[in-house]
Amino acid sequence: MPVPTTPRDAPVTPAVPRRTSPHPLGVTLRPEADGGGADVAVLAAHADGVEVCVFGEDGREVRTALPDVELGVWHGHVPHLREGSRYGLRVHGRWDPERGLRHNPAKLLLDPCARGVEGEVALVPEVFGHAVDAGLHGDLAVPDGRDSAPHVPRGVVLGPLPEPLRVRPGEQPRTPWSRTVVYEAHVKGLTKRHPDVPEELRGTYAALGHPAVLEHLTSLGVTALELLPVHASTSEVHLRRRGLVNYWGYNTLAFNAPHPGYATAAARAAGAGAVREEFRRAVAALHDAGIEVLLDVVYNHTCEEGPDGAHLSLRGLDDATYYLRDAGGRPFDVTGCGNSLDFGERRVVQFALDSLRYWVSEYGVDGFRYDLMTTLARGRDGFTPDHPLLVALMSDPVLAQVKHVAEPWDIGPFGWRTGQYPAPVHEWNDRFRDGVRRFWLTDAREVALGHGAPDAAGRGLREFATRFAGSADTFDVTRGRLTSVNFVTAHDGFTLMDLVSYDRKHNEANGEGNRDGSDSDTSWNHGVEGPTEDPAVLAARRRSVRNLLATLVLSSGVPMLTAGDEFGRSQGGNNNAYCQDNEVSWVDWDLADWQRDLLADTRELVALRSRYPVLAEAGVRRGHPVREQRQDLRWFAEDGTEMTVDRWHDAGRRILQVLVDGRERGLASVVVVVNAGGRQRDVVLPAVQGLPRFHPRWSSTPDRRRRVVPAGSALRVPAWSVRVLASA
């Protein structure tokens, strides 16, 4: 089908006949000594032509047609494209949406490799490639001829970072996995309400490096700050119609540009270069404090939504290459977001790897958490652990040096892949999350209500022990237990305090009739739904929070805390606050006395993990055959004798002791005593040669007695509690 031409008043300049290369993609500035200007390379494998559109200060557009094409990449030299230039792309070609051909030169497209972004997407019909009405509904078969340039963002050409901000080898913390404690946070939400951060900095990149924020993280024992997406993003149509935004940012517009909305007003006014510098300064400040920076990255889909969505970048460049389709050529969504990138295409793999390297090399980030990573590891026959992207993460000289964490699932066929990713990828362990919640909450509720023992099938002490020991039923034991990134909560779902305060989600503010969000959070309100003044209920909730935190921090694997859980932050029962850019999501730093007490206990727990390194990876000896593994975890019943098969299968048993034995390593040993039953019990500590006594170190109940307890003697353990003791 014929498509509209570009605006008639936009002059077209001839390309300069200079030798250029199809790699790297994006804009590469040439030094002034070489004539200046920039080389541009754009993947548009099914197009008939690509134009680079440069906008002057007066908004006037000058277009340059890229003259050369190799292996689907159009490239050429644009002499008037320089540092600070605002630019976009227009693509000529066929319009046949059913075949993935969505070329429409009337639409200005953002370079997917742009390193700076300026402007926002307007919710108007002009930003759609096909003809739509005022309600944004239309016919895909009919291309729209209106110019989208006034309504979409531009890319901004950035030069090199100032010398003081350049990444230098050796300046990153390089914390080993055995000492890593991850803290998941949102750039804005973490600092927007922080009273010790100057008001003009709150909610910004700059605030991340403020001494008050750094002090909180370091005093908590955090070694890695995992940031929700900082790639430039925009909000979905359905949210904007309801006056909401995609607060979390899982709706990427540009994969190499920091989101301008998280920069200070001064940086935004100064332009994309200042936004970049502000984020780099924040990373440098965190590094100076010994804290790594991990980015939550979204390469599985883009903000262009479904086939009837906006026409902003990849869709207009090369829909047939970038987006996943089924065997019949129809769009195939395995992310639930309207589209999925096709990692069966080598060019898509290249695009993601180039972007990852850029964030490491330019900003010094220390690793990535991959949203819906199964999509990134899908080849032509589905998920494969030998996928080129996974191979590259191990072999690439840049990416092999940083941390990689998978969210090991998507919603496509056979999408749940926990435990199946190869080194060097570590994985969010949803089995840990679900098993620990069941043990301390839903199973505990059944016991508390007198309904008898919880279902024995895969639950009770057996599951608790399996999760505590690093989930050997899930991960390859020869890699050690640090493959598992343990978590009880994350950005998605209830906060830790809401997990013990609500049986049901309360997402009415999201405007979707409370239909969004999970219906199975494995929570327990302890008898009252939501806020209460009942002191018994409040005490029970706070005790459960401490039990969950203790299990998280002391278990084998890498613990991940969610921002605010360390002092009981609540979202009022909203378990899907992705569109709540307000006090619902922002961390409240005005702490009550009980919250300060909880924070102190959390700090003590994390300090224990650092003080007793045997806790980090007990159970196996990395690099040794399974048959040669020594046993560092030993399990004891309440009478001080070792657990037996019959005891493990007794569904009514709710008391367990685990000895994390450090003797062979020359380390102090730790005993964790768990009473998940409804009454106080006297528990006999293990009598093990070489461990004559134990020192109390932590308790989830108010008992703060610190007297030394001889091995083999009884210790009084309150109901629903955890006690921690150590040999030194």
mmCIF file of C-alpha atoms in Angstrom, residues 501-502 525-539 541-542:
data_model
loop_
_atom_site.group_PDB
_atom_site.id
_atom_site.type_symbol
_atom_site.label_atom_id
_atom_site.label_comp_id
_atom_site.label_asym_id
_atom_site.label_seq_id
_atom_site.Cartn_x
_atom_site.Cartn_y
_atom_site.Cartn_z
ATOM 1 C CA SER A 501 -1.958 -6.863 57.584
ATOM 2 C CA TYR A 502 -4.201 -7.789 54.645
ATOM 3 C CA ASN A 525 -3.936 -10.204 58.352
ATOM 4 C CA HIS A 526 -3.671 -11.755 61.847
ATOM 5 C CA GLY A 527 -7.396 -11.394 62.437
ATOM 6 C CA VAL A 528 -8.113 -7.826 61.330
ATOM 7 C CA GLU A 529 -8.111 -6.515 57.765
ATOM 8 C CA GLY A 530 -5.930 -3.430 57.495
ATOM 9 C CA PRO A 531 -5.226 -0.771 60.133
ATOM 10 C CA THR A 532 -6.057 -1.530 63.741
ATOM 11 C CA GLU A 533 -5.305 -0.274 67.245
ATOM 12 C CA ASP A 534 -5.553 -3.738 68.794
ATOM 13 C CA PRO A 535 -2.223 -4.181 70.621
ATOM 14 C CA ALA A 536 -2.306 -7.982 70.386
ATOM 15 C CA VAL A 537 -2.823 -7.915 66.621
ATOM 16 C CA LEU A 538 -0.130 -5.279 66.157
ATOM 17 C CA ALA A 539 2.341 -7.271 68.261
ATOM 18 C CA ARG A 541 2.064 -8.659 62.941
ATOM 19 C CA ARG A 542 5.380 -7.120 63.958
#
